[in-house]
Amino acid sequence: MRAQPKASHFIDGDYVEDTDGTVIESIYPATGEVIAKLHAATPAIVEKAIASAKRAQKEWASWSPMARGRVLKKAADIMRERNRALSELETLDTGKPIQETIVADPTSGADSFEFFGGIAPTALNGSQIPLGGDWAYTKRVPLGVVVGIGAWNYPQQIACWKGAPALAAGNAMVFKPSEVTPLGALKIAEILIEAGLPKGAYNVIQGDRDTGPLLVSHPDVAKVSLTGSVPTGRKVAGAAAGLLKHVTMELGGKSPLIVFDDADVESAISGAMLANFYSTGQVCSNGTRVFVHKGIKGQFLTRLKERTEAILIGDPQDETTQMGPLVSWAQREKVLGYIAKGKAEGATLVTGGGIPNNVSGEGYFVQPTVFADVTDEMTIAREEIFGPVMCVLDFDDEAEVIARANASEFGLAGGVFTADITRAHRVVDELEAGTLWINTYNLCPVEIPFGGSKQSGFGRENSAAALEHYTELKTVYVGMGKCEAPY
Ligand code: NAD
């Protein structure tokens, strides 16, 4: 098996195995080949990982933020040096084309370590509060042992986006990748140790929906940061709330992308394609409801069809491939099911809608698909598909399109393409979402906060704001005189 790690888990600075755990097969989505066999964590492994993190956290938190930052920046350097190997592994784990992983996956993880390593010495300051003689001060302190639970679409990036702010703030993390993509996070853990992280401060354990709850309900865990679907978010947030733990929820979406008739149409089509086809459409913030002004609908659809049909689908390890398969057989069944519903409910199929005929074998490929004449009540306009399926809806009027864009339980992201700068800001102001783009889409550099509102979650990843979600304030009142009491 060509991607078999030394063992399933990485705890206390080393690989650890427990073959009593249920078998997790890692499958290369382009061929269906089993590339590694791992084991889900048993309760004993969960205990070991949390106990080791608890021990390491005390030491790690005692380091100066500058010293912690140096380790994270070293990890960023190592990730960049190994970008090719890490990207190849990410391609095997997810099926995403190497053309993407080489620029978007380990590199964004490295950015995260570099950014949080860089701000650690300045962004964790407290304040001093004068009280007229007496005074007080605040300290921003780590939460302790925190748990990260990942989705399968950006496994290495998620492992870093959660790990970097958590570690910068002096926490220890136990990270559980998705059972669908178990491999990349192990390499991140290895690199952190190589960069000088104390053993145990970042542990990785494998597992699925039965393992996650063991972490969430553990009494020594102070916080859970989940990237996953809304139904999982409800379960995890509910379990954490019962135990009064901190949570960050990065969940699903059905984000609107609005194209006005004054927009640069070619640029708007680029935005819409990025917002639906990158990572084979498996991006949480995707703008999957593309509202196009009726005045440019014909022009928009003609060019969109031409450009979509020119996308090169195939072997993800080939540098020229632009779109790979979906992550799993189950995901392909789900996406094909939504395509069938779109057809049955009367949407117009502009292009795609099936399995591409240029790829052979057992891979989980689906054609990039565009539906037009989609209406708000259709299933494909309401539910998250998480595949390369773009829904184009028509609109006439600004107020109408804002109301329709907001008529969703989700609120992760959104975008607007227009040449009118005032309208751009007015519209994003009205859209109910955590992250919005004007005249571009899906760019998430580490410097800017990322996260959702409504059912898409709460808390923020990236930017200095993420540190607030991995720390709490400790307040110290300093009495300068004698302590007075009325008795
Ligand atoms: P999922 O909800 O099925 O699983 C996510 C993770 O939660 C996995 O690691 C899984 O093992 C774990 N899990 C499942 N049940 C659990 C439970 N009861 N307790 C604890 N852990 C549990 O999601 P997925 O299919 O892996 O990923 C796709 C979803 O993730 C999509 O909805 C997508 O929009 C969302 N997503 C969101 C973001 C974001 O930042 N907002 C980013 C990527 C993906």
Coordinates of C-alpha atoms and ligand atoms in Angstrom, one line a residue:
M1 CA 0.0 0.0 0.0
R2 CA 1.6 3.1 -1.3
A3 CA 0.7 5.6 1.4
Q4 CA 0.8 3.4 4.5
P5 CA 1.9 5.4 7.5
K6 CA 4.1 3.8 10.2
A7 CA 1.0 3.5 12.5
S8 CA -2.5 5.0 12.8
H9 CA -2.0 7.6 15.5
F10 CA 0.7 10.1 16.5
I11 CA 0.9 10.6 20.3
D12 CA 3.5 12.0 22.5
G13 CA 5.9 12.6 19.6
D14 CA 5.7 9.1 18.1
Y15 CA 3.6 6.8 16.0
V16 CA 1.3 4.5 18.0
E17 CA -0.8 1.6 17.0
D18 CA -3.7 -0.3 18.6
T19 CA -5.0 -2.9 16.2
D20 CA -8.1 -3.4 18.4
G21 CA -9.6 -0.3 16.7
T22 CA -11.9 -0.8 13.7
V23 CA -10.2 -0.7 10.4
I24 CA -10.2 2.5 8.4
E25 CA -9.3 2.0 4.7
S26 CA -7.8 5.0 3.0
I27 CA -8.9 5.0 -0.7
Y28 CA -7.4 6.9 -3.6
P29 CA -10.6 8.4 -5.1
A30 CA -9.3 8.4 -8.6
T31 CA -9.0 4.7 -8.8
G32 CA -10.7 3.1 -5.8
E33 CA -7.3 1.6 -4.8
V34 CA -6.8 1.1 -1.0
I35 CA -3.6 3.1 -0.3
A36 CA -3.4 2.6 3.5
K37 CA -5.1 0.7 6.3
L38 CA -5.4 2.3 9.7
H39 CA -7.3 1.7 12.9
A40 CA -9.8 3.9 14.7
A41 CA -8.8 5.0 18.2
T42 CA -9.9 2.7 21.0
P43 CA -10.9 4.3 24.3
A44 CA -7.4 3.4 25.5
I45 CA -5.8 5.5 22.6
V46 CA -8.2 8.4 23.3
E47 CA -7.1 8.4 27.0
K48 CA -3.4 8.1 26.0
A49 CA -3.7 11.1 23.6
I50 CA -5.5 13.3 26.1
A51 CA -3.3 12.4 29.0
S52 CA -0.2 13.2 26.9
A53 CA -1.7 16.5 25.7
K54 CA -2.6 17.4 29.3
R55 CA 1.0 16.8 30.4
A56 CA 2.6 18.7 27.5
Q57 CA 0.2 21.7 27.7
K58 CA 1.7 22.7 31.0
E59 CA 5.2 22.9 29.7
W60 CA 4.2 24.5 26.3
A61 CA 2.2 27.2 28.0
S62 CA 5.2 28.1 30.2
W63 CA 7.2 29.0 27.1
S64 CA 7.3 32.6 26.1
P65 CA 5.0 33.4 23.1
M66 CA 8.1 34.3 21.2
A67 CA 9.6 30.9 21.7
R68 CA 6.3 29.2 20.8
G69 CA 6.1 31.3 17.7
R70 CA 9.6 30.3 16.6
V71 CA 8.5 26.6 16.6
L72 CA 5.5 27.4 14.5
K73 CA 7.5 29.4 12.0
K74 CA 10.0 26.5 11.8
A75 CA 7.1 24.2 11.1
A76 CA 6.0 26.5 8.3
D77 CA 9.5 26.4 6.8
I78 CA 9.5 22.6 6.9
M79 CA 6.1 22.4 5.3
R80 CA 7.2 24.7 2.4
E81 CA 10.4 22.6 1.9
R82 CA 8.2 19.5 1.7
N83 CA 5.4 21.0 -0.3
R84 CA 5.7 18.6 -3.2
A85 CA 5.6 15.4 -1.0
L86 CA 2.8 16.8 1.2
S87 CA 0.8 17.8 -1.9
E88 CA 1.2 14.4 -3.5
L89 CA 0.0 12.8 -0.3
E90 CA -3.0 15.2 -0.1
T91 CA -3.8 14.3 -3.7
L92 CA -3.8 10.6 -2.9
D93 CA -5.8 11.2 0.3
T94 CA -8.5 13.4 -1.3
G95 CA -8.3 12.9 -5.1
K96 CA -7.8 16.7 -5.6
P97 CA -5.6 17.5 -8.6
I98 CA -1.9 18.1 -7.8
Q99 CA -2.3 21.4 -9.7
E100 CA -4.5 22.5 -6.8
T101 CA -2.9 20.9 -3.8
I102 CA 0.6 22.2 -4.7
V103 CA -0.7 25.8 -4.4
A104 CA -3.6 25.5 -1.9
D105 CA -3.1 22.8 0.7
P106 CA 0.2 22.5 2.5
T107 CA 1.0 26.1 1.5
S108 CA -2.1 27.5 3.3
G109 CA -1.2 25.3 6.3
A110 CA 2.3 26.8 6.3
D111 CA 0.8 30.3 6.0
S112 CA -1.2 29.6 9.1
F113 CA 1.8 28.4 11.2
E114 CA 3.8 31.4 9.9
F115 CA 1.1 33.9 10.7
F116 CA 0.2 32.7 14.2
G117 CA 3.9 32.1 15.0
G118 CA 4.5 35.8 14.0
I119 CA 1.7 37.3 16.0
A120 CA 2.1 35.2 19.1
P121 CA 4.5 37.6 20.8
T122 CA 2.1 40.6 20.4
A123 CA -1.4 39.3 20.1
L124 CA -1.8 37.7 23.5
N125 CA -1.3 40.8 25.6
G126 CA -3.7 41.7 28.4
S127 CA -4.6 45.1 29.7
Q128 CA -4.0 47.2 32.8
I129 CA -7.1 48.9 34.3
P130 CA -6.5 51.9 36.7
L131 CA -9.0 52.0 39.6
G132 CA -7.7 55.0 41.5
G133 CA -5.0 53.5 43.8
D134 CA -6.0 49.9 43.3
W135 CA -5.7 48.5 39.8
A136 CA -6.4 45.4 37.9
Y137 CA -4.8 43.6 35.0
T138 CA -6.0 41.0 32.5
K139 CA -4.1 38.1 31.1
R140 CA -5.1 36.1 28.0
V141 CA -4.6 32.5 29.0
P142 CA -4.9 29.2 27.0
L143 CA -7.9 27.0 27.6
G144 CA -5.9 23.8 28.1
V145 CA -6.4 20.7 26.0
V146 CA -8.4 21.5 22.9
V147 CA -9.8 19.1 20.3
G148 CA -9.9 19.7 16.6
I149 CA -12.2 17.5 14.4
G150 CA -11.7 17.8 10.7
A151 CA -13.7 17.4 7.4
W152 CA -12.3 15.6 4.4
N153 CA -12.1 18.4 1.8
Y154 CA -9.0 20.2 3.1
P155 CA -7.4 17.7 5.6
Q156 CA -4.0 19.3 5.9
Q157 CA -5.2 22.9 5.9
I158 CA -7.8 22.1 8.6
A159 CA -5.2 20.4 10.7
C160 CA -3.1 23.6 10.6
W161 CA -5.9 26.1 10.7
K162 CA -7.0 24.6 14.0
G163 CA -3.5 23.7 15.3
A164 CA -1.7 27.0 14.6
P165 CA -3.9 29.4 16.7
A166 CA -4.4 26.8 19.4
L167 CA -0.7 26.2 19.8
A168 CA 0.3 29.9 19.5
A169 CA -2.0 30.6 22.5
G170 CA -0.3 27.8 24.6
N171 CA -2.9 25.1 24.3
A172 CA -2.2 21.4 23.4
M173 CA -4.4 19.9 20.7
V174 CA -5.7 16.5 20.0
F175 CA -6.7 16.4 16.4
K176 CA -9.0 13.8 14.7
P177 CA -9.0 14.0 10.9
S178 CA -12.0 12.7 8.9
E179 CA -12.0 9.0 8.6
V180 CA -12.2 9.5 4.8
T181 CA -8.8 11.4 4.7
P182 CA -6.7 10.1 7.6
L183 CA -3.2 10.6 6.2
G184 CA -2.2 14.3 6.0
A185 CA -2.6 15.3 9.7
L186 CA -0.1 12.6 10.8
K187 CA 2.6 14.4 8.7
I188 CA 1.7 17.8 10.3
A189 CA 2.1 16.2 13.7
E190 CA 5.5 14.8 12.7
I191 CA 6.7 18.2 11.3
L192 CA 5.6 20.0 14.5
I193 CA 7.8 17.7 16.6
E194 CA 10.7 18.1 14.2
A195 CA 10.3 21.9 14.5
G196 CA 10.7 21.6 18.3
L197 CA 7.2 21.3 19.7
P198 CA 7.2 19.5 23.1
K199 CA 6.0 15.9 22.6
G200 CA 2.3 15.6 23.2
A201 CA 1.4 19.2 22.5
Y202 CA -0.2 18.1 19.1
N203 CA -1.5 14.6 18.9
V204 CA -3.4 13.0 16.1
I205 CA -5.8 10.1 16.5
Q206 CA -7.9 8.4 13.9
G207 CA -11.6 7.7 14.1
D208 CA -15.1 8.3 12.9
R209 CA -18.5 9.4 14.2
D210 CA -18.1 7.0 17.1
T211 CA -14.7 8.2 18.1
G212 CA -15.5 12.0 18.0
P213 CA -17.9 11.8 20.9
L214 CA -15.2 10.2 23.1
L215 CA -13.1 13.4 22.6
V216 CA -16.0 15.8 22.9
S217 CA -17.3 14.4 26.2
H218 CA -13.9 13.9 27.8
P219 CA -13.6 15.9 31.1
D220 CA -10.1 17.0 30.4
V221 CA -11.0 18.7 27.1
A222 CA -11.8 22.4 27.4
K223 CA -12.8 23.1 23.8
V224 CA -13.9 21.5 20.5
S225 CA -13.4 23.1 17.1
L226 CA -15.3 21.2 14.4
T227 CA -15.2 21.5 10.7
G228 CA -18.1 19.5 9.3
S229 CA -21.7 19.3 8.3
V230 CA -24.6 21.1 10.0
P231 CA -26.1 17.8 11.4
T232 CA -22.7 16.9 13.0
G233 CA -22.3 20.4 14.3
R234 CA -25.7 20.2 16.0
K235 CA -24.6 17.0 17.7
V236 CA -21.1 18.2 18.7
A237 CA -22.3 21.6 19.9
G238 CA -25.1 20.0 21.9
A239 CA -22.8 17.5 23.6
A240 CA -20.2 20.3 24.3
A241 CA -22.9 22.6 25.7
G242 CA -24.1 20.0 28.1
L243 CA -20.6 20.0 29.6
L244 CA -20.1 23.8 29.2
K245 CA -17.1 23.5 26.8
H246 CA -16.0 26.1 24.4
V247 CA -16.9 25.4 20.7
T248 CA -16.0 26.7 17.3
M249 CA -18.3 25.4 14.5
E250 CA -17.2 25.6 10.9
L251 CA -20.2 24.1 9.1
G252 CA -21.8 23.8 5.7
G253 CA -23.3 26.4 3.4
K254 CA -25.4 27.2 0.4
S255 CA -23.9 30.6 -0.3
P256 CA -25.3 33.1 -2.8
L257 CA -23.2 34.7 -5.5
I258 CA -24.9 37.7 -7.2
V259 CA -23.9 38.9 -10.7
F260 CA -25.4 42.3 -11.6
D261 CA -25.8 43.3 -15.3
D262 CA -23.0 45.9 -15.0
A263 CA -20.4 43.3 -14.0
D264 CA -17.4 42.2 -16.0
V265 CA -19.1 39.1 -17.3
E266 CA -15.9 37.1 -18.0
S267 CA -14.6 37.9 -14.5
A268 CA -17.9 36.9 -13.0
I269 CA -17.9 33.6 -14.8
S270 CA -14.4 33.0 -13.4
G271 CA -15.7 33.7 -10.0
A272 CA -18.7 31.4 -10.4
M273 CA -16.5 28.6 -11.7
L274 CA -14.0 29.0 -8.8
A275 CA -17.0 29.1 -6.5
N276 CA -18.4 25.8 -7.8
F277 CA -15.7 23.7 -9.4
Y278 CA -12.5 24.1 -7.3
S279 CA -11.8 21.0 -5.3
T280 CA -14.5 19.3 -7.4
G281 CA -17.0 21.6 -5.7
Q282 CA -16.2 20.3 -2.3
V283 CA -15.7 23.6 -0.6
C284 CA -17.9 24.8 2.3
S285 CA -18.0 28.4 1.3
N286 CA -18.9 27.7 -2.4
G287 CA -21.3 30.2 -4.0
T288 CA -23.6 27.5 -5.2
R289 CA -26.6 29.7 -5.8
V290 CA -25.5 31.9 -8.7
F291 CA -28.1 34.7 -9.1
V292 CA -27.5 36.2 -12.6
H293 CA -29.3 39.4 -13.7
K294 CA -31.8 38.6 -16.5
G295 CA -30.2 41.2 -18.7
I296 CA -27.0 39.2 -19.1
K297 CA -28.3 35.6 -18.6
G298 CA -27.9 34.5 -22.2
Q299 CA -24.3 35.8 -22.5
F300 CA -23.4 34.5 -19.1
L301 CA -24.7 30.9 -19.8
T302 CA -23.1 30.7 -23.3
R303 CA -19.6 31.5 -22.1
L304 CA -20.1 29.5 -18.9
K305 CA -21.0 26.4 -20.9
E306 CA -18.0 26.8 -23.2
R307 CA -15.6 27.3 -20.4
T308 CA -17.0 24.5 -18.2
E309 CA -16.8 22.0 -21.1
A310 CA -13.1 22.9 -21.5
I311 CA -12.2 21.8 -17.9
L312 CA -9.7 19.0 -18.0
I313 CA -10.9 16.1 -15.9
G314 CA -8.7 13.1 -15.2
D315 CA -5.8 11.7 -13.3
P316 CA -5.2 14.0 -10.3
Q317 CA -1.5 13.2 -10.4
D318 CA -1.1 14.7 -13.9
E319 CA -0.1 18.4 -13.6
T320 CA -2.4 19.4 -16.4
T321 CA -5.5 18.0 -14.8
Q322 CA -7.9 20.7 -13.6
M323 CA -10.6 18.6 -11.9
G324 CA -10.3 15.3 -10.1
P325 CA -12.9 12.9 -8.7
L326 CA -15.1 13.4 -5.6
V327 CA -13.7 12.1 -2.4
S328 CA -15.6 8.9 -2.1
W329 CA -18.1 6.6 -3.7
A330 CA -20.8 7.7 -1.2
Q331 CA -20.2 11.4 -2.0
R332 CA -20.5 10.6 -5.7
E333 CA -23.8 8.8 -5.1
K334 CA -25.0 11.8 -3.1
V335 CA -24.1 14.3 -5.9
L336 CA -25.6 12.2 -8.7
G337 CA -28.7 12.0 -6.6
Y338 CA -28.9 15.8 -6.5
I339 CA -28.3 16.0 -10.2
A340 CA -31.2 13.6 -10.8
K341 CA -33.4 15.7 -8.5
G342 CA -32.5 18.9 -10.4
K343 CA -33.6 17.3 -13.6
A344 CA -36.8 15.9 -12.1
E345 CA -37.8 19.2 -10.5
G346 CA -37.5 21.0 -13.9
A347 CA -34.1 22.8 -13.9
T348 CA -32.5 23.2 -17.3
L349 CA -29.3 21.1 -17.7
V350 CA -26.8 23.4 -19.4
T351 CA -23.9 21.1 -19.3
G352 CA -22.6 18.0 -17.5
G353 CA -25.0 16.0 -15.4
G354 CA -23.2 12.6 -15.6
I355 CA -20.0 10.7 -15.3
P356 CA -17.2 11.8 -17.7
N357 CA -16.3 9.3 -20.4
N358 CA -12.7 10.2 -20.7
V359 CA -11.8 8.6 -17.3
S360 CA -11.7 4.9 -16.8
G361 CA -11.7 2.6 -13.9
E362 CA -13.3 2.8 -10.5
G363 CA -12.7 6.5 -9.7
Y364 CA -15.5 8.7 -8.3
F365 CA -15.7 11.2 -11.1
V366 CA -18.7 13.5 -12.0
Q367 CA -18.8 16.0 -14.8
P368 CA -18.8 19.7 -13.9
T369 CA -22.5 20.4 -14.1
V370 CA -24.5 23.7 -14.6
F371 CA -28.2 24.0 -14.1
A372 CA -30.1 27.1 -15.3
D373 CA -33.7 28.2 -14.6
V374 CA -33.3 27.0 -11.0
T375 CA -36.0 28.4 -8.7
D376 CA -35.7 29.0 -5.0
E377 CA -37.8 26.1 -3.9
M378 CA -35.9 23.4 -5.9
T379 CA -34.0 20.9 -3.7
I380 CA -30.7 21.8 -5.5
A381 CA -31.2 25.5 -4.6
R382 CA -31.8 24.7 -0.9
E383 CA -29.5 21.9 0.2
E384 CA -25.7 21.7 0.2
I385 CA -24.6 19.3 -2.6
F386 CA -20.9 19.5 -2.0
G387 CA -20.0 18.6 -5.6
P388 CA -19.4 20.3 -8.9
V389 CA -23.0 21.4 -9.5
M390 CA -23.7 25.1 -10.2
C391 CA -27.3 26.4 -9.9
V392 CA -28.0 29.5 -11.9
L393 CA -31.0 31.5 -10.8
D394 CA -32.4 34.6 -12.5
F395 CA -33.3 38.0 -10.9
D396 CA -34.4 41.5 -11.9
D397 CA -34.1 43.7 -8.9
E398 CA -31.6 44.3 -6.1
A399 CA -34.0 44.2 -3.2
E400 CA -35.6 41.0 -4.5
V401 CA -32.2 39.2 -4.9
I402 CA -31.0 40.2 -1.5
A403 CA -34.2 38.8 0.1
R404 CA -33.9 35.6 -1.9
A405 CA -30.2 35.2 -1.1
N406 CA -30.9 35.5 2.6
A407 CA -33.8 33.1 2.5
S408 CA -31.6 30.2 3.6
E409 CA -30.9 28.5 7.0
F410 CA -27.2 28.8 6.1
G411 CA -25.0 31.9 6.4
L412 CA -21.4 30.9 5.6
A413 CA -20.4 33.1 2.7
G414 CA -21.5 35.1 -0.3
G415 CA -20.3 37.3 -3.1
V416 CA -21.3 40.0 -5.5
F417 CA -20.0 41.0 -8.9
T418 CA -20.7 44.5 -10.0
A419 CA -18.9 47.6 -11.4
D420 CA -20.9 49.9 -9.1
I421 CA -18.8 50.3 -5.9
T422 CA -21.7 51.7 -3.8
R423 CA -24.0 48.9 -4.7
A424 CA -21.3 46.3 -4.0
H425 CA -20.9 47.6 -0.4
R426 CA -24.7 48.0 0.0
V427 CA -25.4 44.5 -1.0
V428 CA -22.7 42.8 1.1
D429 CA -23.9 44.8 4.0
E430 CA -27.4 43.2 3.6
L431 CA -26.2 39.7 3.0
E432 CA -26.4 37.5 6.1
A433 CA -23.1 35.6 6.1
G434 CA -19.8 35.5 7.9
T435 CA -17.5 36.0 4.9
L436 CA -18.2 38.0 1.7
W437 CA -16.3 38.7 -1.5
I438 CA -16.7 41.6 -3.9
N439 CA -15.6 40.9 -7.5
T440 CA -13.8 37.7 -6.5
Y441 CA -14.7 34.5 -4.7
N442 CA -13.3 32.0 -2.2
L443 CA -10.1 33.7 -1.4
C444 CA -9.3 33.0 2.3
P445 CA -5.8 34.2 3.2
V446 CA -4.9 33.6 6.8
E447 CA -4.9 37.3 7.5
I448 CA -8.7 37.6 7.3
P449 CA -11.2 36.0 9.7
F450 CA -13.2 33.1 8.3
G451 CA -16.4 31.6 9.6
G452 CA -20.2 31.5 9.4
S453 CA -23.4 32.8 10.8
K454 CA -26.9 31.3 11.2
Q455 CA -26.7 27.5 10.8
S456 CA -23.3 27.7 9.2
G457 CA -21.7 28.0 12.7
F458 CA -20.0 30.4 15.0
G459 CA -16.5 31.3 16.0
R460 CA -13.8 32.4 13.6
E461 CA -10.7 30.8 12.1
N462 CA -7.7 32.7 10.9
S463 CA -6.6 36.3 11.7
A464 CA -5.9 37.5 15.2
A465 CA -9.6 36.9 15.9
A466 CA -9.0 33.1 16.1
L467 CA -6.8 33.6 19.2
E468 CA -9.9 34.8 21.1
H469 CA -11.5 31.4 20.5
Y470 CA -8.5 29.5 21.9
T471 CA -8.0 31.7 25.0
E472 CA -9.9 33.2 27.9
L473 CA -9.3 36.3 30.0
K474 CA -8.0 36.0 33.5
T475 CA -8.6 39.2 35.6
V476 CA -6.5 40.1 38.6
Y477 CA -7.5 42.8 41.0
V478 CA -4.6 44.3 42.9
G479 CA -5.4 45.9 46.3
M480 CA -2.8 48.6 47.1
G481 CA -3.9 49.4 50.6
K482 CA -5.3 47.7 53.7
C483 CA -8.3 45.4 53.0
E484 CA -11.4 47.1 54.6
A485 CA -14.3 45.0 55.9
P486 CA -17.6 46.2 57.6
Y487 CA -17.3 43.6 60.4
Ligands
NAD1 P1 -19.1 15.4 8.7 O1 -20.0 16.3 9.5 O2 -19.7 14.1 8.2 O3 -17.8 15.0 9.5 C1 -17.0 15.9 10.0 C2 -16.1 15.3 11.1 O4 -16.9 15.1 12.3 C3 -15.5 14.0 10.8 O5 -14.2 14.0 11.3 C4 -16.4 13.0 11.5 O6 -15.7 11.8 11.9 C5 -16.7 13.8 12.8 N1 -18.0 13.4 13.4 C6 -19.1 12.9 12.9 N2 -20.0 12.7 13.8 C7 -19.5 13.1 15.0 C8 -20.0 13.2 16.3 N3 -21.2 12.8 16.7 N4 -19.1 13.7 17.3 C9 -17.9 14.1 17.0 N5 -17.4 14.0 15.7 C10 -18.2 13.6 14.8 O7 -18.6 16.3 7.5 P2 -17.7 15.8 6.2 O8 -18.6 15.0 5.4 O9 -16.4 15.2 6.7 O10 -17.4 17.2 5.6 C11 -18.2 17.9 4.7 C12 -19.0 19.0 5.5 O11 -18.0 19.8 6.1 C13 -19.8 19.9 4.6 O12 -21.0 20.1 5.1 C14 -19.0 21.1 4.5 O13 -19.7 22.3 4.2 C15 -18.4 21.2 5.9 N6 -17.2 22.0 5.8 C16 -17.2 23.2 6.5 C17 -16.1 24.1 6.4 C18 -16.1 25.4 7.1 O14 -15.0 25.9 7.4 N7 -17.2 26.0 7.4 C19 -14.9 23.6 5.8 C20 -14.9 22.4 5.2 C21 -16.0 21.6 5.2

